[in-house]
C-alpha angles and dihedrals in degrees: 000000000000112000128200122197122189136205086255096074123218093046114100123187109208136196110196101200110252115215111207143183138157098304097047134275142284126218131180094225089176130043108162086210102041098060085044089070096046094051100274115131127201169207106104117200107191142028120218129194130181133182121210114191090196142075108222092039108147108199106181155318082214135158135172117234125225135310081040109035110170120225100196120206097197132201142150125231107181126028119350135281135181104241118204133195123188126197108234089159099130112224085031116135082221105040107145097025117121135208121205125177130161117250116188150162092269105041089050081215126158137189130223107211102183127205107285090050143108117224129197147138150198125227105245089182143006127289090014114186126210130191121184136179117218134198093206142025128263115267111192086201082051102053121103124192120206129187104269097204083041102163083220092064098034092199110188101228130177092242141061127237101245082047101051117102110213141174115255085256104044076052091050093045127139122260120254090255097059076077118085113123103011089121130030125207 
C-alpha cells in the first residue's frame, strides 16, 4: 500500500495496490490491521455514501463535536472529487492548515481525516460517488458546518464561489473564526 503523510500531522493519504488482468482487477481497499500499523485507529462503527450528479457540487466543511467526535476514511468510487481536511485542533502547530488531494475512481485513493478535523469536498466530475468509514455515529446536536471558501482558510479549491452548488446549510455555515476550542490537542 502506498502511503502519503502531510505537514498537517494525523491525515494520511493512502494507495491500496490494485491487481489487475484481463477481466479487471481486485483491491483490498480495508484491513483493520493494516491501517492500525500505519496510524489509523477503529472501529469503525458506519458506512456513508452520497451521490452528487454535478460537477461543482461543495459538501462541508463539517465535524462532529465531542462525545461523538467522527474520524472519516474517504474514498471515491465513481468520478472524481477534491477532498479537504482542515486542522481545528486548538494548541496544534498546524490549527487552521488545510490538505487537499483528488481521490478518484481511477487512483483507488483514499483519504484518513482524523477527529479534530473538517472534511469536505468538491465534486471534479458528475455522479460522483462517495463512499466514507466513520468511528463514531452521526449526532445531528454534534455536527458543525464551516465556510467552506472561508478567506481565513484560503482552501484552493477547483470552483469558484459564484459556481459552487451547495446545500442551504453548507450556504448558512459559521466562519472559521466561530472555532476556537472546538478541539483540544
Amino acid at each position: 500500500m502506498e502511503i502519503q503523510t502531510f505537514n498537517v500531522a494525523g491525515i494520511i493519504l493512502l494507495t491500496p495496490p490494485r491487481f489487475g488482468d484481463e477481466r479487471g482487477y481486485f483491491s483490498e481497499t480495508f484491513n483493520a490491521a493494516r491501517m492500525k500499523e500505519i496510524g489509523i485507529p477503529g472501529p469503525f462503527v458506519q458506512d456513508n455514501h452520497s451521490l452528487s450528479r454535478a460537477r461543482g457540487i461543495v459538501r462541508g466543511l463539517h465535524c462532529q463535536l465531542s462525545p461523538h467526535p467522527q474520524g472519516k476514511l474517504v474514498r471515491c468510487t465513481r468520478g472524481s472529487i477534491w477532498d479537504v481536511g482542515v486542522d481545528i485542533r486548538a494548541g496544534s502547530p498546524t490549527f487552521g492548515q488545510w490538505v487537499g488531494a483528488t481521490l478518484s475512481e481511477e487512483n483507488g485513493s483514499q483519504l484518513w481525516i482524523p477527529t479534530g478535523f473538517l472534511h469536505g469536498f468538491c465534486t471534479l466530475s458528475e455522479n460522483a460517488e462517495v463512499q466514507y468509514k466513520c468511528t463514531d455515529y452521526w449526532d445531528r446536536d454534534c455536527e458543525r458546518s464551516v465556510r467552506w471558501d472561508d478567506p481565513l482558510l484560503a482552501i484552493d479549491w477547483p470552483v469558484t464561489p459564484k459556481d459552487a452548488i451547495l446545500s442551504a446549510k453548507d450556504a448558512d455555515a459559521l466562519p472559521f473564526s466561530s472555532v476556537d476550542d472546538w478541539f483540544h490537542m
